[in-house]
PDB file of N, CA and C in Angstrom:
ATOM      1  N   MET A   1      87.126 106.829 115.665  1.00  0.00           N
ATOM      2  CA  MET A   1      88.240 106.948 114.745  1.00  0.00           C
ATOM      3  C   MET A   1      89.426 106.151 115.273  1.00  0.00           C
ATOM      4  N   GLY A   2      90.169 105.536 114.361  1.00  0.00           N
ATOM      5  CA  GLY A   2      91.353 104.795 114.744  1.00  0.00           C
ATOM      6  C   GLY A   2      92.535 105.725 114.951  1.00  0.00           C
ATOM      7  N   LYS A   3      93.640 105.125 115.328  1.00  0.00           N
ATOM      8  CA  LYS A   3      94.830 105.947 115.547  1.00  0.00           C
ATOM      9  C   LYS A   3      95.348 106.469 114.206  1.00  0.00           C
ATOM     10  N   PRO A   4      95.959 107.644 114.204  1.00  0.00           N
ATOM     11  CA  PRO A   4      96.468 108.179 112.949  1.00  0.00           C
ATOM     12  C   PRO A   4      97.620 107.334 112.417  1.00  0.00           C
ATOM     13  N   ILE A   5      97.703 107.271 111.118  1.00  0.00           N
ATOM     14  CA  ILE A   5      98.746 106.482 110.480  1.00  0.00           C
ATOM     15  C   ILE A   5      99.904 107.405 110.142  1.00  0.00           C
ATOM     16  N   GLY A   6     101.082 107.090 110.657  1.00  0.00           N
ATOM     17  CA  GLY A   6     102.257 107.931 110.444  1.00  0.00           C
ATOM     18  C   GLY A   6     102.959 107.605 109.142  1.00  0.00           C
ATOM     19  N   ARG A   7     104.177 108.076 109.046  1.00  0.00           N
ATOM     20  CA  ARG A   7     104.970 107.875 107.837  1.00  0.00           C
ATOM     21  C   ARG A   7     105.577 106.482 107.790  1.00  0.00           C
ATOM     22  N   GLY A   8     105.644 105.794 108.893  1.00  0.00           N
ATOM     23  CA  GLY A   8     106.257 104.474 108.903  1.00  0.00           C
ATOM     24  C   GLY A   8     107.648 104.516 109.497  1.00  0.00           C
ATOM     25  N   PRO A   9     108.367 103.404 109.423  1.00  0.00           N
ATOM     26  CA  PRO A   9     109.704 103.334 110.029  1.00  0.00           C
ATOM     27  C   PRO A   9     110.712 104.187 109.256  1.00  0.00           C
ATOM     28  N   GLU A  10     111.882 104.378 109.867  1.00  0.00           N
ATOM     29  CA  GLU A  10     112.952 105.106 109.196  1.00  0.00           C
ATOM     30  C   GLU A  10     113.414 104.322 107.973  1.00  0.00           C
ATOM     31  N   ARG A  11     114.059 105.010 107.045  1.00  0.00           N
ATOM     32  CA  ARG A  11     114.459 104.393 105.784  1.00  0.00           C
ATOM     33  C   ARG A  11     115.945 104.080 105.741  1.00  0.00           C
ATOM     34  N   LEU A  12     116.282 103.001 105.066  1.00  0.00           N
ATOM     35  CA  LEU A  12     117.663 102.717 104.681  1.00  0.00           C
ATOM     36  C   LEU A  12     117.873 103.416 103.344  1.00  0.00           C
ATOM     37  N   LEU A  13     118.927 104.188 103.217  1.00  0.00           N
ATOM     38  CA  LEU A  13     119.131 104.952 101.992  1.00  0.00           C
ATOM     39  C   LEU A  13     120.469 104.677 101.319  1.00  0.00           C
ATOM     40  N   LYS A  14     121.479 104.323 102.074  1.00  0.00           N
ATOM     41  CA  LYS A  14     122.814 104.162 101.510  1.00  0.00           C
ATOM     42  C   LYS A  14     123.076 102.707 101.106  1.00  0.00           C
ATOM     43  N   ARG A  15     123.829 102.554 100.032  1.00  0.00           N
ATOM     44  CA  ARG A  15     124.145 101.219  99.526  1.00  0.00           C
ATOM     45  C   ARG A  15     124.807 100.358 100.597  1.00  0.00           C
ATOM     46  N   ALA A  16     125.697 100.940 101.394  1.00  0.00           N
ATOM     47  CA  ALA A  16     126.389 100.180 102.445  1.00  0.00           C
ATOM     48  C   ALA A  16     125.390  99.611 103.453  1.00  0.00           C
ATOM     49  N   GLN A  17     124.325 100.342 103.746  1.00  0.00           N
ATOM     50  CA  GLN A  17     123.301  99.844 104.673  1.00  0.00           C
ATOM     51  C   GLN A  17     122.591  98.638 104.064  1.00  0.00           C
ATOM     52  N   PHE A  18     122.248  98.716 102.784  1.00  0.00           N
ATOM     53  CA  PHE A  18     121.583  97.593 102.115  1.00  0.00           C
ATOM     54  C   PHE A  18     122.497  96.364 102.097  1.00  0.00           C
ATOM     55  N   LEU A  19     123.779  96.577 101.796  1.00  0.00           N
ATOM     56  CA  LEU A  19     124.720  95.459 101.744  1.00  0.00           C
ATOM     57  C   LEU A  19     124.913  94.822 103.118  1.00  0.00           C
ATOM     58  N   ALA A  20     124.887  95.624 104.165  1.00  0.00           N
ATOM     59  CA  ALA A  20     125.031  95.091 105.516  1.00  0.00           C
ATOM     60  C   ALA A  20     123.874  94.158 105.857  1.00  0.00           C
ATOM     61  N   VAL A  21     122.678  94.496 105.441  1.00  0.00           N
ATOM     62  CA  VAL A  21     121.493  93.682 105.753  1.00  0.00           C
ATOM     63  C   VAL A  21     121.565  92.334 105.046  1.00  0.00           C
ATOM     64  N   ARG A  22     122.279  92.242 103.943  1.00  0.00           N
ATOM     65  CA  ARG A  22     122.390  90.970 103.218  1.00  0.00           C
ATOM     66  C   ARG A  22     123.021  89.881 104.069  1.00  0.00           C
ATOM     67  N   ARG A  23     123.803  90.257 105.097  1.00  0.00           N
ATOM     68  CA  ARG A  23     124.412  89.262 105.986  1.00  0.00           C
ATOM     69  C   ARG A  23     123.392  88.632 106.922  1.00  0.00           C
ATOM     70  N   GLY A  24     122.221  89.241 107.042  1.00  0.00           N
ATOM     71  CA  GLY A  24     121.221  88.784 108.001  1.00  0.00           C
ATOM     72  C   GLY A  24     120.384  87.625 107.488  1.00  0.00           C
ATOM     73  N   GLU A  25     119.293  87.399 108.185  1.00  0.00           N
ATOM     74  CA  GLU A  25     118.374  86.301 107.879  1.00  0.00           C
ATOM     75  C   GLU A  25     117.551  86.622 106.638  1.00  0.00           C
ATOM     76  N   LYS A  26     117.285  85.593 105.815  1.00  0.00           N
ATOM     77  CA  LYS A  26     116.470  85.759 104.618  1.00  0.00           C
ATOM     78  C   LYS A  26     115.150  85.030 104.804  1.00  0.00           C
ATOM     79  N   ARG A  27     114.063  85.735 104.547  1.00  0.00           N
ATOM     80  CA  ARG A  27     112.722  85.148 104.660  1.00  0.00           C
ATOM     81  C   ARG A  27     112.068  85.248 103.290  1.00  0.00           C
ATOM     82  N   ARG A  28     111.960  84.105 102.608  1.00  0.00           N
ATOM     83  CA  ARG A  28     111.461  84.086 101.237  1.00  0.00           C
ATOM     84  C   ARG A  28     109.952  83.949 101.198  1.00  0.00           C
ATOM     85  N   GLY A  29     109.363  84.639 100.243  1.00  0.00           N
ATOM     86  CA  GLY A  29     107.928  84.558 100.031  1.00  0.00           C
ATOM     87  C   GLY A  29     107.624  84.659  98.546  1.00  0.00           C
ATOM     88  N   ARG A  30     106.369  84.445  98.185  1.00  0.00           N
ATOM     89  CA  ARG A  30     105.963  84.487  96.784  1.00  0.00           C
ATOM     90  C   ARG A  30     105.991  85.901  96.230  1.00  0.00           C
ATOM     91  N   LEU A  31     105.676  86.895  97.073  1.00  0.00           N
ATOM     92  CA  LEU A  31     105.553  88.279  96.621  1.00  0.00           C
ATOM     93  C   LEU A  31     106.834  89.084  96.796  1.00  0.00           C
ATOM     94  N   PHE A  32     107.690  88.666  97.710  1.00  0.00           N
ATOM     95  CA  PHE A  32     108.927  89.406  97.980  1.00  0.00           C
ATOM     96  C   PHE A  32     109.869  88.551  98.812  1.00  0.00           C
ATOM     97  N   LEU A  33     111.119  88.992  98.860  1.00  0.00           N
ATOM     98  CA  LEU A  33     112.132  88.430  99.742  1.00  0.00           C
ATOM     99  C   LEU A  33     112.378  89.470 100.826  1.00  0.00           C
ATOM    100  N   MET A  34     112.416  89.034 102.065  1.00  0.00           N
ATOM    101  CA  MET A  34     112.709  89.961 103.160  1.00  0.00           C
ATOM    102  C   MET A  34     114.017  89.543 103.810  1.00  0.00           C
ATOM    103  N   GLU A  35     114.930  90.506 103.899  1.00  0.00           N
ATOM    104  CA  GLU A  35     116.196  90.295 104.595  1.00  0.00           C
ATOM    105  C   GLU A  35     116.136  91.086 105.892  1.00  0.00           C
ATOM    106  N   VAL A  36     116.536  90.434 106.996  1.00  0.00           N
ATOM    107  CA  VAL A  36     116.448  91.060 108.314  1.00  0.00           C
ATOM    108  C   VAL A  36     117.805  90.957 109.001  1.00  0.00           C
ATOM    109  N   LEU A  37     118.273  92.076 109.535  1.00  0.00           N
ATOM    110  CA  LEU A  37     119.525  92.107 110.269  1.00  0.00           C
ATOM    111  C   LEU A  37     119.286  92.734 111.630  1.00  0.00           C
ATOM    112  N   GLN A  38     119.683  92.024 112.687  1.00  0.00           N
ATOM    113  CA  GLN A  38     119.609  92.587 114.033  1.00  0.00           C
ATOM    114  C   GLN A  38     120.864  93.412 114.256  1.00  0.00           C
ATOM    115  N   ARG A  39     120.683  94.714 114.491  1.00  0.00           N
ATOM    116  CA  ARG A  39     121.819  95.624 114.659  1.00  0.00           C
ATOM    117  C   ARG A  39     122.425  95.530 116.052  1.00  0.00           C
ATOM    118  N   GLY A  40     121.655  95.118 117.030  1.00  0.00           N
ATOM    119  CA  GLY A  40     122.165  95.017 118.393  1.00  0.00           C
ATOM    120  C   GLY A  40     122.026  96.302 119.184  1.00  0.00           C
ATOM    121  N   ASP A  41     121.102  97.169 118.784  1.00  0.00           N
ATOM    122  CA  ASP A  41     120.823  98.380 119.551  1.00  0.00           C
ATOM    123  C   ASP A  41     119.313  98.481 119.766  1.00  0.00           C
ATOM    124  N   SER A  42     118.865  99.565 120.363  1.00  0.00           N
ATOM    125  CA  SER A  42     117.424  99.721 120.602  1.00  0.00           C
ATOM    126  C   SER A  42     116.862 100.909 119.827  1.00  0.00           C
ATOM    127  N   GLU A  43     117.550 101.279 118.757  1.00  0.00           N
ATOM    128  CA  GLU A  43     117.058 102.364 117.899  1.00  0.00           C
ATOM    129  C   GLU A  43     115.834 101.889 117.122  1.00  0.00           C
ATOM    130  N   PRO A  44     115.061 102.822 116.567  1.00  0.00           N
ATOM    131  CA  PRO A  44     113.877 102.426 115.792  1.00  0.00           C
ATOM    132  C   PRO A  44     114.263 101.548 114.594  1.00  0.00           C
ATOM    133  N   PRO A  45     113.331 100.714 114.141  1.00  0.00           N
ATOM    134  CA  PRO A  45     113.624  99.866 112.977  1.00  0.00           C
ATOM    135  C   PRO A  45     113.801 100.723 111.730  1.00  0.00           C
ATOM    136  N   ARG A  46     114.582 100.204 110.795  1.00  0.00           N
ATOM    137  CA  ARG A  46     114.778 100.875 109.512  1.00  0.00           C
ATOM    138  C   ARG A  46     114.410  99.892 108.406  1.00  0.00           C
ATOM    139  N   VAL A  47     113.904 100.425 107.309  1.00  0.00           N
ATOM    140  CA  VAL A  47     113.477  99.566 106.204  1.00  0.00           C
ATOM    141  C   VAL A  47     113.946 100.166 104.889  1.00  0.00           C
ATOM    142  N   GLY A  48     114.309  99.277 103.963  1.00  0.00           N
ATOM    143  CA  GLY A  48     114.685  99.677 102.617  1.00  0.00           C
ATOM    144  C   GLY A  48     113.929  98.818 101.612  1.00  0.00           C
ATOM    145  N   TYR A  49     113.715  99.369 100.430  1.00  0.00           N
ATOM    146  CA  TYR A  49     112.957  98.672  99.394  1.00  0.00           C
ATOM    147  C   TYR A  49     113.797  98.610  98.138  1.00  0.00           C
ATOM    148  N   THR A  50     113.730  97.486  97.446  1.00  0.00           N
ATOM    149  CA  THR A  50     114.416  97.368  96.172  1.00  0.00           C
ATOM    150  C   THR A  50     113.627  96.428  95.272  1.00  0.00           C
ATOM    151  N   VAL A  51     113.677  96.726  93.993  1.00  0.00           N
ATOM    152  CA  VAL A  51     113.055  95.874  92.979  1.00  0.00           C
ATOM    153  C   VAL A  51     114.052  95.810  91.829  1.00  0.00           C
ATOM    154  N   THR A  52     114.466  94.605  91.461  1.00  0.00           N
ATOM    155  CA  THR A  52     115.512  94.468  90.444  1.00  0.00           C
ATOM    156  C   THR A  52     114.967  94.760  89.047  1.00  0.00           C
ATOM    157  N   THR A  53     115.882  95.051  88.135  1.00  0.00           N
ATOM    158  CA  THR A  53     115.472  95.365  86.762  1.00  0.00           C
ATOM    159  C   THR A  53     114.893  94.156  86.043  1.00  0.00           C
ATOM    160  N   LYS A  54     115.126  92.940  86.549  1.00  0.00           N
ATOM    161  CA  LYS A  54     114.531  91.746  85.945  1.00  0.00           C
ATOM    162  C   LYS A  54     113.006  91.769  86.030  1.00  0.00           C
ATOM    163  N   VAL A  55     112.472  92.520  87.006  1.00  0.00           N
ATOM    164  CA  VAL A  55     111.030  92.553  87.240  1.00  0.00           C
ATOM    165  C   VAL A  55     110.312  93.325  86.140  1.00  0.00           C
ATOM    166  N   GLY A  56     110.923  94.373  85.626  1.00  0.00           N
ATOM    167  CA  GLY A  56     110.271  95.159  84.580  1.00  0.00           C
ATOM    168  C   GLY A  56     110.912  96.514  84.437  1.00  0.00           C
ATOM    169  N   ASN A  57     110.234  97.382  83.699  1.00  0.00           N
ATOM    170  CA  ASN A  57     110.769  98.719  83.487  1.00  0.00           C
ATOM    171  C   ASN A  57     110.555  99.583  84.730  1.00  0.00           C
ATOM    172  N   ALA A  58     111.006 100.821  84.679  1.00  0.00           N
ATOM    173  CA  ALA A  58     110.969 101.700  85.851  1.00  0.00           C
ATOM    174  C   ALA A  58     109.547 101.921  86.362  1.00  0.00           C
ATOM    175  N   VAL A  59     108.585 102.010  85.471  1.00  0.00           N
ATOM    176  CA  VAL A  59     107.198 102.230  85.886  1.00  0.00           C
ATOM    177  C   VAL A  59     106.702 101.051  86.719  1.00  0.00           C
ATOM    178  N   VAL A  60     106.952  99.854  86.255  1.00  0.00           N
ATOM    179  CA  VAL A  60     106.525  98.645  86.975  1.00  0.00           C
ATOM    180  C   VAL A  60     107.244  98.545  88.312  1.00  0.00           C
ATOM    181  N   ARG A  61     108.562  98.759  88.308  1.00  0.00           N
ATOM    182  CA  ARG A  61     109.330  98.659  89.554  1.00  0.00           C
ATOM    183  C   ARG A  61     108.857  99.676  90.581  1.00  0.00           C
ATOM    184  N   ASN A  62     108.589 100.896  90.144  1.00  0.00           N
ATOM    185  CA  ASN A  62     108.117 101.929  91.075  1.00  0.00           C
ATOM    186  C   ASN A  62     106.735 101.613  91.626  1.00  0.00           C
ATOM    187  N   ARG A  63     105.855 101.046  90.815  1.00  0.00           N
ATOM    188  CA  ARG A  63     104.520 100.670  91.309  1.00  0.00           C
ATOM    189  C   ARG A  63     104.634  99.598  92.390  1.00  0.00           C
ATOM    190  N   ILE A  64     105.498  98.606  92.158  1.00  0.00           N
ATOM    191  CA  ILE A  64     105.699  97.555  93.158  1.00  0.00           C
ATOM    192  C   ILE A  64     106.268  98.161  94.436  1.00  0.00           C
ATOM    193  N   ARG A  65     107.271  99.024  94.296  1.00  0.00           N
ATOM    194  CA  ARG A  65     107.888  99.660  95.467  1.00  0.00           C
ATOM    195  C   ARG A  65     106.859 100.481  96.242  1.00  0.00           C
ATOM    196  N   ARG A  66     106.024 101.240  95.549  1.00  0.00           N
ATOM    197  CA  ARG A  66     104.997 102.046  96.231  1.00  0.00           C
ATOM    198  C   ARG A  66     103.988 101.159  96.964  1.00  0.00           C
ATOM    199  N   ARG A  67     103.605 100.040  96.370  1.00  0.00           N
ATOM    200  CA  ARG A  67     102.662  99.128  97.037  1.00  0.00           C
ATOM    201  C   ARG A  67     103.287  98.545  98.306  1.00  0.00           C
ATOM    202  N   LEU A  68     104.558  98.156  98.237  1.00  0.00           N
ATOM    203  CA  LEU A  68     105.235  97.608  99.413  1.00  0.00           C
ATOM    204  C   LEU A  68     105.369  98.663 100.508  1.00  0.00           C
ATOM    205  N   LYS A  69     105.741  99.889 100.126  1.00  0.00           N
ATOM    206  CA  LYS A  69     105.873 100.970 101.114  1.00  0.00           C
ATOM    207  C   LYS A  69     104.553 101.219 101.828  1.00  0.00           C
ATOM    208  N   GLU A  70     103.464 101.268 101.069  1.00  0.00           N
ATOM    209  CA  GLU A  70     102.164 101.541 101.675  1.00  0.00           C
ATOM    210  C   GLU A  70     101.734 100.396 102.580  1.00  0.00           C
ATOM    211  N   ALA A  71     102.018  99.164 102.188  1.00  0.00           N
ATOM    212  CA  ALA A  71     101.671  98.016 103.035  1.00  0.00           C
ATOM    213  C   ALA A  71     102.438  98.069 104.347  1.00  0.00           C
ATOM    214  N   VAL A  72     103.707  98.438 104.298  1.00  0.00           N
ATOM    215  CA  VAL A  72     104.493  98.562 105.533  1.00  0.00           C
ATOM    216  C   VAL A  72     103.932  99.689 106.384  1.00  0.00           C
ATOM    217  N   ARG A  73     103.651 100.828 105.759  1.00  0.00           N
ATOM    218  CA  ARG A  73     103.171 101.990 106.507  1.00  0.00           C
ATOM    219  C   ARG A  73     101.839 101.719 107.198  1.00  0.00           C
ATOM    220  N   THR A  74     100.919 101.051 106.506  1.00  0.00           N
ATOM    221  CA  THR A  74      99.575 100.876 107.052  1.00  0.00           C
ATOM    222  C   THR A  74      99.412  99.640 107.928  1.00  0.00           C
ATOM    223  N   ALA A  75     100.244  98.622 107.736  1.00  0.00           N
ATOM    224  CA  ALA A  75      99.987  97.373 108.454  1.00  0.00           C
ATOM    225  C   ALA A  75     101.177  96.817 109.201  1.00  0.00           C
ATOM    226  N   ALA A  76     102.351  96.878 108.610  1.00  0.00           N
ATOM    227  CA  ALA A  76     103.465  96.105 109.153  1.00  0.00           C
ATOM    228  C   ALA A  76     104.428  96.912 110.003  1.00  0.00           C
ATOM    229  N   ALA A  77     104.373  98.228 109.960  1.00  0.00           N
ATOM    230  CA  ALA A  77     105.351  99.042 110.688  1.00  0.00           C
ATOM    231  C   ALA A  77     105.311  98.763 112.188  1.00  0.00           C
ATOM    232  N   ALA A  78     104.128  98.538 112.732  1.00  0.00           N
ATOM    233  CA  ALA A  78     103.998  98.290 114.169  1.00  0.00           C
ATOM    234  C   ALA A  78     104.610  96.949 114.577  1.00  0.00           C
ATOM    235  N   ASP A  79     104.723  96.016 113.617  1.00  0.00           N
ATOM    236  CA  ASP A  79     105.277  94.694 113.905  1.00  0.00           C
ATOM    237  C   ASP A  79     106.798  94.667 113.879  1.00  0.00           C
ATOM    238  N   MET A  80     107.415  95.713 113.328  1.00  0.00           N
ATOM    239  CA  MET A  80     108.871  95.732 113.184  1.00  0.00           C
ATOM    240  C   MET A  80     109.539  95.958 114.534  1.00  0.00           C
ATOM    241  N   ALA A  81     110.541  95.138 114.819  1.00  0.00           N
ATOM    242  CA  ALA A  81     111.208  95.188 116.117  1.00  0.00           C
ATOM    243  C   ALA A  81     112.286  96.269 116.140  1.00  0.00           C
ATOM    244  N   PRO A  82     112.394  97.009 117.239  1.00  0.00           N
ATOM    245  CA  PRO A  82     113.490  97.984 117.360  1.00  0.00           C
ATOM    246  C   PRO A  82     114.843  97.282 117.249  1.00  0.00           C
ATOM    247  N   GLY A  83     115.810  97.980 116.682  1.00  0.00           N
ATOM    248  CA  GLY A  83     117.143  97.411 116.547  1.00  0.00           C
ATOM    249  C   GLY A  83     117.304  96.512 115.344  1.00  0.00           C
ATOM    250  N   ASN A  84     116.310  96.468 114.457  1.00  0.00           N
ATOM    251  CA  ASN A  84     116.388  95.629 113.263  1.00  0.00           C
ATOM    252  C   ASN A  84     116.384  96.495 112.014  1.00  0.00           C
ATOM    253  N   ASP A  85     117.089  96.019 110.991  1.00  0.00           N
ATOM    254  CA  ASP A  85     117.017  96.590 109.657  1.00  0.00           C
ATOM    255  C   ASP A  85     116.320  95.580 108.759  1.00  0.00           C
ATOM    256  N   TYR A  86     115.437  96.061 107.889  1.00  0.00           N
ATOM    257  CA  TYR A  86     114.693  95.208 106.969  1.00  0.00           C
ATOM    258  C   TYR A  86     114.922  95.706 105.552  1.00  0.00           C
ATOM    259  N   VAL A  87     115.196  94.783 104.632  1.00  0.00           N
ATOM    260  CA  VAL A  87     115.224  95.104 103.211  1.00  0.00           C
ATOM    261  C   VAL A  87     114.188  94.209 102.553  1.00  0.00           C
ATOM    262  N   ILE A  88     113.279  94.834 101.820  1.00  0.00           N
ATOM    263  CA  ILE A  88     112.222  94.107 101.133  1.00  0.00           C
ATOM    264  C   ILE A  88     112.509  94.170  99.641  1.00  0.00           C
ATOM    265  N   VAL A  89     112.733  93.004  99.043  1.00  0.00           N
ATOM    266  CA  VAL A  89     113.037  92.895  97.620  1.00  0.00           C
ATOM    267  C   VAL A  89     111.762  92.441  96.917  1.00  0.00           C
ATOM    268  N   GLY A  90     111.137  93.362  96.188  1.00  0.00           N
ATOM    269  CA  GLY A  90     109.861  93.069  95.537  1.00  0.00           C
ATOM    270  C   GLY A  90     110.006  92.136  94.352  1.00  0.00           C
ATOM    271  N   ARG A  91     108.984  91.332  94.130  1.00  0.00           N
ATOM    272  CA  ARG A  91     108.915  90.431  92.978  1.00  0.00           C
ATOM    273  C   ARG A  91     107.752  90.847  92.090  1.00  0.00           C
ATOM    274  N   ALA A  92     107.746  90.363  90.868  1.00  0.00           N
ATOM    275  CA  ALA A  92     106.737  90.748  89.891  1.00  0.00           C
ATOM    276  C   ALA A  92     105.319  90.410  90.364  1.00  0.00           C
ATOM    277  N   GLU A  93     105.161  89.344  91.127  1.00  0.00           N
ATOM    278  CA  GLU A  93     103.834  88.928  91.596  1.00  0.00           C
ATOM    279  C   GLU A  93     103.185  89.978  92.496  1.00  0.00           C
ATOM    280  N   ALA A  94     103.995  90.831  93.130  1.00  0.00           N
ATOM    281  CA  ALA A  94     103.458  91.863  94.026  1.00  0.00           C
ATOM    282  C   ALA A  94     102.680  92.930  93.272  1.00  0.00           C
ATOM    283  N   LEU A  95     102.886  93.037  91.959  1.00  0.00           N
ATOM    284  CA  LEU A  95     102.196  94.057  91.173  1.00  0.00           C
ATOM    285  C   LEU A  95     100.700  93.780  91.079  1.00  0.00           C
ATOM    286  N   ASP A  96     100.321  92.526  90.856  1.00  0.00           N
ATOM    287  CA  ASP A  96      98.916  92.179  90.645  1.00  0.00           C
ATOM    288  C   ASP A  96      98.249  91.534  91.848  1.00  0.00           C
ATOM    289  N   ALA A  97      98.987  91.300  92.924  1.00  0.00           N
ATOM    290  CA  ALA A  97      98.418  90.655  94.110  1.00  0.00           C
ATOM    291  C   ALA A  97      97.462  91.602  94.809  1.00  0.00           C
ATOM    292  N   PRO A  98      96.376  91.085  95.387  1.00  0.00           N
ATOM    293  CA  PRO A  98      95.474  91.946  96.174  1.00  0.00           C
ATOM    294  C   PRO A  98      96.254  92.597  97.323  1.00  0.00           C
ATOM    295  N   PHE A  99      95.937  93.871  97.592  1.00  0.00           N
ATOM    296  CA  PHE A  99      96.682  94.626  98.593  1.00  0.00           C
ATOM    297  C   PHE A  99      96.598  93.956  99.965  1.00  0.00           C
ATOM    298  N   GLY A 100      95.464  93.394 100.319  1.00  0.00           N
ATOM    299  CA  GLY A 100      95.309  92.700 101.596  1.00  0.00           C
ATOM    300  C   GLY A 100      96.266  91.526 101.729  1.00  0.00           C
ATOM    301  N   LEU A 101      96.531  90.845 100.620  1.00  0.00           N
ATOM    302  CA  LEU A 101      97.467  89.720 100.637  1.00  0.00           C
ATOM    303  C   LEU A 101      98.892  90.214 100.889  1.00  0.00           C
ATOM    304  N   ILE A 102      99.259  91.335 100.281  1.00  0.00           N
ATOM    305  CA  ILE A 102     100.590  91.899 100.513  1.00  0.00           C
ATOM    306  C   ILE A 102     100.750  92.267 101.982  1.00  0.00           C
ATOM    307  N   ARG A 103      99.739  92.913 102.548  1.00  0.00           N
ATOM    308  CA  ARG A 103      99.797  93.307 103.960  1.00  0.00           C
ATOM    309  C   ARG A 103      99.929  92.087 104.867  1.00  0.00           C
ATOM    310  N   ALA A 104      99.136  91.059 104.603  1.00  0.00           N
ATOM    311  CA  ALA A 104      99.177  89.848 105.431  1.00  0.00           C
ATOM    312  C   ALA A 104     100.526  89.151 105.315  1.00  0.00           C
ATOM    313  N   GLU A 105     101.047  89.066 104.099  1.00  0.00           N
ATOM    314  CA  GLU A 105     102.340  88.413 103.877  1.00  0.00           C
ATOM    315  C   GLU A 105     103.461  89.175 104.586  1.00  0.00           C
ATOM    316  N   LEU A 106     103.431  90.504 104.533  1.00  0.00           N
ATOM    317  CA  LEU A 106     104.439  91.309 105.223  1.00  0.00           C
ATOM    318  C   LEU A 106     104.395  91.071 106.724  1.00  0.00           C
ATOM    319  N   SER A 107     103.197  91.102 107.293  1.00  0.00           N
ATOM    320  CA  SER A 107     103.081  90.892 108.737  1.00  0.00           C
ATOM    321  C   SER A 107     103.603  89.515 109.134  1.00  0.00           C
ATOM    322  N   ARG A 108     103.298  88.517 108.306  1.00  0.00           N
ATOM    323  CA  ARG A 108     103.743  87.156 108.612  1.00  0.00           C
ATOM    324  C   ARG A 108     105.278  87.061 108.519  1.00  0.00           C
ATOM    325  N   ARG A 109     105.872  87.651 107.487  1.00  0.00           N
ATOM    326  CA  ARG A 109     107.326  87.580 107.306  1.00  0.00           C
ATOM    327  C   ARG A 109     108.052  88.376 108.383  1.00  0.00           C
ATOM    328  N   ILE A 110     107.506  89.508 108.793  1.00  0.00           N
ATOM    329  CA  ILE A 110     108.136  90.297 109.841  1.00  0.00           C
ATOM    330  C   ILE A 110     108.114  89.533 111.155  1.00  0.00           C
ATOM    331  N   GLY A 111     107.035  88.775 111.359  1.00  0.00           N
ATOM    332  CA  GLY A 111     106.920  87.955 112.558  1.00  0.00           C
ATOM    333  C   GLY A 111     107.889  86.787 112.591  1.00  0.00           C
ATOM    334  N   GLY A 112     108.581  86.532 111.480  1.00  0.00           N
ATOM    335  CA  GLY A 112     109.601  85.494 111.466  1.00  0.00           C
ATOM    336  C   GLY A 112     109.172  84.181 110.866  1.00  0.00           C
ATOM    337  N   LYS A 113     108.048  84.140 110.181  1.00  0.00           N
ATOM    338  CA  LYS A 113     107.581  82.873 109.613  1.00  0.00           C
ATOM    339  C   LYS A 113     107.872  82.811 108.136  1.00  0.00           C
TER     340      LYS A 113
END
């Protein structure tokens, strides 16, 4: 048996936290945009998810958000560096993309590519 899969990194919840991350580095991809901010401490990484209303109605946006959360929890959480905040902005393409592709893209973007 493999190691148990936890809940994932801590969450960004407040608007001010999301706005602070916008000052950081932007890593663009086909499925999502990732914004990364180095906080300058050694606390656990934090992650926030957002999907704009341009992508679709609430059902579509929530499905994309749930897919991104699960990809982070199962594959990318271990790659996240302590002291960093991540905001993942989902795009419409993430809805129909194979789950393995989302996981691979997240790992690659977290790695800085």
